[in-house]
CSV table of C-alpha atoms in Angstrom, one decimal:
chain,number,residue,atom,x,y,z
A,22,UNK,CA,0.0,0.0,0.0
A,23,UNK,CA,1.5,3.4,-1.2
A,24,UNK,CA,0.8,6.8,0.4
A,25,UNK,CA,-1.7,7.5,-2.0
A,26,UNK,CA,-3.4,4.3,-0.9
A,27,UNK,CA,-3.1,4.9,3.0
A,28,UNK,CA,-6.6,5.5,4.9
A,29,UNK,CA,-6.9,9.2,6.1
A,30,UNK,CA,-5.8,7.9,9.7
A,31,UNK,CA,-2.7,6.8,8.7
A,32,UNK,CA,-1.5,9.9,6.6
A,33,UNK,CA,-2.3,12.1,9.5
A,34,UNK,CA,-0.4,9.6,11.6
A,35,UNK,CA,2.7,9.7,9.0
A,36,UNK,CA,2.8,13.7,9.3
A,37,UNK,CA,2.8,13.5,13.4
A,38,UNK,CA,5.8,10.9,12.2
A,39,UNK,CA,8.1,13.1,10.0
A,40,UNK,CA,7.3,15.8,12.5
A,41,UNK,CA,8.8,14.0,15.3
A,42,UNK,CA,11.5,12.5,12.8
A,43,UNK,CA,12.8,16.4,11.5
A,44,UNK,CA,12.4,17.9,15.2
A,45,UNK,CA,14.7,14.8,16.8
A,46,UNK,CA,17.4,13.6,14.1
A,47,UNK,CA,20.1,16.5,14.2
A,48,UNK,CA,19.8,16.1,18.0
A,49,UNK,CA,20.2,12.3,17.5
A,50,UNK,CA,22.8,12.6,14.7
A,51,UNK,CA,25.0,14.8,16.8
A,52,UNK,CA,25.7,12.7,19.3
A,53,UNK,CA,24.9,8.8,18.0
A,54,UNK,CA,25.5,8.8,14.3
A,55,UNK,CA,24.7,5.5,12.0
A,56,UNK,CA,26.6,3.1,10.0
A,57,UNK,CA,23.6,1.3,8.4
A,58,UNK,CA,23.9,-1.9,6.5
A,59,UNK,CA,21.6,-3.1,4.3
A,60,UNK,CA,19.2,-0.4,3.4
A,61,UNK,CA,18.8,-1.8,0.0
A,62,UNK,CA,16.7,-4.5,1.4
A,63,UNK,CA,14.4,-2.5,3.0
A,64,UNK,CA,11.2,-3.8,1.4
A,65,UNK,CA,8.2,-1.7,0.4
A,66,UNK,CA,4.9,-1.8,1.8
A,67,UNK,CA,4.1,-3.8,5.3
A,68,UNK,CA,6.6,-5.7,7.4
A,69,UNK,CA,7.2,-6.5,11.0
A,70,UNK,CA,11.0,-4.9,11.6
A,71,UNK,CA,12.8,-7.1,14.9
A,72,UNK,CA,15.5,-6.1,15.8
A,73,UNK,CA,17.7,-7.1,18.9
A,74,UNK,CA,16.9,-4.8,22.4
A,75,UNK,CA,19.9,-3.8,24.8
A,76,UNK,CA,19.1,0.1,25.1
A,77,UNK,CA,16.0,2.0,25.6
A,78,UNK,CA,17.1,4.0,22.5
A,79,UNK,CA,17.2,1.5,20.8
A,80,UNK,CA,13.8,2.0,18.1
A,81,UNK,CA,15.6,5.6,17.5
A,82,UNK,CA,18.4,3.7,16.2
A,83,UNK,CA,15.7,1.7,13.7
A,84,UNK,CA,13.7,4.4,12.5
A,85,UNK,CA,16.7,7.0,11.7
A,86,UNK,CA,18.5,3.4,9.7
A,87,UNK,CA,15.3,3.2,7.6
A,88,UNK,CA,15.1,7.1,7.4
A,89,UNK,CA,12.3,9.4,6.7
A,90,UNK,CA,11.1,8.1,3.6
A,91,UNK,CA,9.9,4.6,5.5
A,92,UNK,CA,7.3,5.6,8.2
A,93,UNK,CA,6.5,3.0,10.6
A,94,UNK,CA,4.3,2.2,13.6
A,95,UNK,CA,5.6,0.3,16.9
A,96,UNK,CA,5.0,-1.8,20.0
A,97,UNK,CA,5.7,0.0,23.3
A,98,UNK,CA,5.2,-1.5,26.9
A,99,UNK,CA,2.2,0.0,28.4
A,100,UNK,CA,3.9,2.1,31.3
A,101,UNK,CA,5.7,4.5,28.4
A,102,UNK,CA,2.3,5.2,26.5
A,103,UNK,CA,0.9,6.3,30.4
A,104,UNK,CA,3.3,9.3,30.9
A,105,UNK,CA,1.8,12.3,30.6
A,106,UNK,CA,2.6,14.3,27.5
A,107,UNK,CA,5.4,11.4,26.6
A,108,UNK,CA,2.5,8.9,25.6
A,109,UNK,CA,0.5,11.5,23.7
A,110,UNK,CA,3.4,12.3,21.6
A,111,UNK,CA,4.3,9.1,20.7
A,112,UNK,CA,0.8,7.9,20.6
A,113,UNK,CA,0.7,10.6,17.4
A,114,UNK,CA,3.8,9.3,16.2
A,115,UNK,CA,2.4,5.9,15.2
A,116,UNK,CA,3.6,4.4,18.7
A,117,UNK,CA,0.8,1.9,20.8
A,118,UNK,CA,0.9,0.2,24.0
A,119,UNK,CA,0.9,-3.2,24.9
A,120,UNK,CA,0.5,-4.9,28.6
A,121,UNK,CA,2.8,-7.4,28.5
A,122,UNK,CA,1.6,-8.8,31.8
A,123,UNK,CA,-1.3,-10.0,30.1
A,124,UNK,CA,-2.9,-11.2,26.8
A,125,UNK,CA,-3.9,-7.7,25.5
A,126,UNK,CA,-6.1,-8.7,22.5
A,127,UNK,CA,-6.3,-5.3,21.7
A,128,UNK,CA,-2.8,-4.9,21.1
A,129,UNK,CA,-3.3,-7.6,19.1
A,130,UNK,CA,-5.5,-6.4,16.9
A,131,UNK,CA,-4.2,-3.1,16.4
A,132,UNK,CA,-0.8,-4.8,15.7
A,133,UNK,CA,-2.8,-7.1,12.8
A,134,UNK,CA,-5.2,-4.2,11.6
A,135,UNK,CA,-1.8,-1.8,10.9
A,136,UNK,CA,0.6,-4.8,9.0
A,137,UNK,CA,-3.3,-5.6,6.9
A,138,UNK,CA,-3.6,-1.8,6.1
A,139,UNK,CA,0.1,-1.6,4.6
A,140,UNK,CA,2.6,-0.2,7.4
A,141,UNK,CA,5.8,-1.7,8.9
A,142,UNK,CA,5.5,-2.4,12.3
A,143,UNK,CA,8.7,-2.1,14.7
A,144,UNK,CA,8.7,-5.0,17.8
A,145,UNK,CA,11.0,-6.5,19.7
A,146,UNK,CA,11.2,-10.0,19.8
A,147,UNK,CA,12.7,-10.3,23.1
A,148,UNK,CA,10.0,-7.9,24.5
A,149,UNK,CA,12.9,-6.5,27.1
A,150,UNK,CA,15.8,-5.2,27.1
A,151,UNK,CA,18.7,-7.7,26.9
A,152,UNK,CA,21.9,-7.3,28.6
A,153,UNK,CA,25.4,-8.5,27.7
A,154,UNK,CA,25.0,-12.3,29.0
A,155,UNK,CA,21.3,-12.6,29.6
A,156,UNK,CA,19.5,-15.6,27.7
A,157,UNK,CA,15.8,-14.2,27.0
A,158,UNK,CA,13.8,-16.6,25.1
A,159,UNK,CA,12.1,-14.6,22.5
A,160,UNK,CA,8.3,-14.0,22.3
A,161,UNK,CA,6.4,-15.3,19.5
A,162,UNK,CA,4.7,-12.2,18.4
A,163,UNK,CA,6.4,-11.7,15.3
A,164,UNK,CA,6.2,-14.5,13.8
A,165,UNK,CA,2.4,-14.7,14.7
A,166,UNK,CA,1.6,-11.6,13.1
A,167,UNK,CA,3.8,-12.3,9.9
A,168,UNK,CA,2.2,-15.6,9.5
A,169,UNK,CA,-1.5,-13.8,10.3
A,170,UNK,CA,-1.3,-11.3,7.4
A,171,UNK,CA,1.6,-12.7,5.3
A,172,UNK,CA,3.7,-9.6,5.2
A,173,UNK,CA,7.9,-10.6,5.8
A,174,UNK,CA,9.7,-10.7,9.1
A,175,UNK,CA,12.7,-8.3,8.3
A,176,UNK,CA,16.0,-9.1,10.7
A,177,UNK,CA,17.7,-6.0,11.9
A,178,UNK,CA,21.3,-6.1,14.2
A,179,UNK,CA,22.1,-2.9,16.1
A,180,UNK,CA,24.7,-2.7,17.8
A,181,UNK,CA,25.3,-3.7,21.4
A,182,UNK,CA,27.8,-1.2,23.0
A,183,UNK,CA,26.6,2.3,21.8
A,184,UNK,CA,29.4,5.3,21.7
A,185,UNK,CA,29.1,8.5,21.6
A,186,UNK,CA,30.3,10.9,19.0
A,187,UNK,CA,31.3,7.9,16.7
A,188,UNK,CA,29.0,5.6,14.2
A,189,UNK,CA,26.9,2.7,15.7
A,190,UNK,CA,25.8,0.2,13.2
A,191,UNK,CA,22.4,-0.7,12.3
A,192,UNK,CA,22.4,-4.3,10.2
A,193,UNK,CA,18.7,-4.8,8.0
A,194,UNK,CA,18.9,-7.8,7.0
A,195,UNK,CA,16.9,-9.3,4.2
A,196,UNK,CA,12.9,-9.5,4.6
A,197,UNK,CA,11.9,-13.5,4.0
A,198,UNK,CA,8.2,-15.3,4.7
A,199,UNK,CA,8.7,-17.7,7.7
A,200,UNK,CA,7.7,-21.4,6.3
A,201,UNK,CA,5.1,-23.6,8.1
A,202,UNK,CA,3.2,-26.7,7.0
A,203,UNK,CA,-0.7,-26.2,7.6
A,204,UNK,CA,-3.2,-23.9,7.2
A,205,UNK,CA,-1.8,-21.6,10.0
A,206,UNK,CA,1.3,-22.7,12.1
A,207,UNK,CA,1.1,-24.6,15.1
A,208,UNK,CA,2.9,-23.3,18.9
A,209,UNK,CA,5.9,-25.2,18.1
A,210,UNK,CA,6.3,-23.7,14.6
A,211,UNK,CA,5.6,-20.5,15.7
A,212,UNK,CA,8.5,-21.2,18.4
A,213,UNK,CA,10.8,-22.6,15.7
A,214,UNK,CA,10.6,-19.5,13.5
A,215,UNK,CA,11.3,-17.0,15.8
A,216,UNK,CA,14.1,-18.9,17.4
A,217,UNK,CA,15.3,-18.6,13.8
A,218,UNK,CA,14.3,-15.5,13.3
A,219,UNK,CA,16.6,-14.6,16.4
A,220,UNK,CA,19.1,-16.4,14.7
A,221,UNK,CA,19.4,-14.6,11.9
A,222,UNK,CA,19.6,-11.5,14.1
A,223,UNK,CA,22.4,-12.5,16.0
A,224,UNK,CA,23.8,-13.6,12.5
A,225,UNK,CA,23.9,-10.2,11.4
A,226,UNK,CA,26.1,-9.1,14.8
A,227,UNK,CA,28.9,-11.3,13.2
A,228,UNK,CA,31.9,-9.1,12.7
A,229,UNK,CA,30.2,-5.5,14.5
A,230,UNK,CA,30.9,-4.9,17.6
C-alpha cells in the first residue's frame, strides 16, 4: 500500500511521524551517528521490523537506519504510553501500547489491523531489554503476526555497546516469509521461526561490535 493508498488515519499519523522525525534527528545525529547496513533490502509496503533490544534508544536507532522516507508504527510497553505528555506524543507518532503482563487482544488487533492496512511495524522480539550475557527466550509475536497477514519478518542487528560521537551500526537484513506446513502454524512452529528468526539477528552481529 503506497501513500496514495493509506486511509486518512494513517496519513495524519505519518505527518505527526516526519514531524517527530525532522524535530529529533540533528539532535540524534549529533551525538549517536549510523553506519547502516543493508538499506537496500528495505522492502516496500508492510513488514514486521525485529531487531535485537539492549538500550531504551534502541527504536531511535531503527527508524533514523530506515530514514524518513519509511514511516513505521511500533510496540511500546504500556507504562511508556501512560506518561503524561510522553504517551500522547508518541501515541501521534504511530507508537501503541501493549501490557505485557497480560494477553492484550487489543494490542493484538491493532498490531494485525496496521501490517493488513500496509505499514511496517517495529517490535522487539525479546520484549525487554537484553543485557550483555542474559539468555531471554524470544516472544512469539512476530512471527504470529507475519504468519496472520503474510507480510515478511525483516532481521535488523544494532549494535550492542553504543558510543558517543562515533557511528553505531544498524544491520537490516533481508525481509523473508517464515515457512510452516498447515493452514496456520502450530505453537511449536511458531517457536521454531522466531528462534530462527533470532538467529538470523544474531547472524547479522557477526563481525560489528
Amino acid at each position: 500500500m503506497n501513500e496514495m493508498e493509506k486511509n486518512p488515519q494513517d496519513k495524519v499519523t505519518d505527518r505527526w511521524f516526519h514531524f517527530l522525525y525532522a524535530v529529533i534527528w540533528p539532535f540524534f545525529n549529533l551525538f549517536r551517528p549510523l553506519k547502516v547496513i543493508g538499506r537496500e533490502n528495505i522492502p516496500d509496503g508492510a513488514a514486521v521490523l525485529c531487531p535485537n533490544h539492549t538500550t531504551i534508544g534502541d527504536p531511535f536507532y531503527v527508524v533514523f537506519a530506515f530514514g524518513r522516507r519509511y514511516p513505521m508504527r511500533a510496540m511500546a510497553k504500556i507504562q511508556i504510553m501512560r506518561v503524561p505528555f510522553i504517551g500522547w506524543i508518541l501515541g501521534k507518532g504511530g507508537v501503541f501500547g501493549v501490557d505485557r503482563g497480560h494477553a492484550d487482544m487489543h494490542a493484538v488487533k491493532t498490531a494485525l489491523k496496521l501490517l493488513k492496512d500496509g505499514n511496517k511495524l517495529l517490535m522487539f522480539p525479546e520484549g525487554t531489554r537484553v543485557r550483555e550475557g542474559e539468555d531471554v527466550a524470544a516472544k512469539t509475536g512476530a512471527a504470529m503476526f507475519a504468519t496472520r497477514t503474510g507480510v515478511p519478518l525483516v532481521p535488523i542487528y544494532i549494535q550492542r555497546k553504543k558510543r558517543l560521537f562515533a557511528r553505531n551500526a544498524v544491520v537490516i537484513g533481508q525481509p523473508y516469509h517464515p515457512q510452516y506446513a498447515g493452514r496456520k502454524p502450530t505453537p511449536e512452529e511458531l517457536d521454531a521461526i522466531t528462534g530462527d528468526l533470532m538467529d538470523r539477528v544474531r547472524a547479522l552481529g557477526e563481525g560489528q561490535s
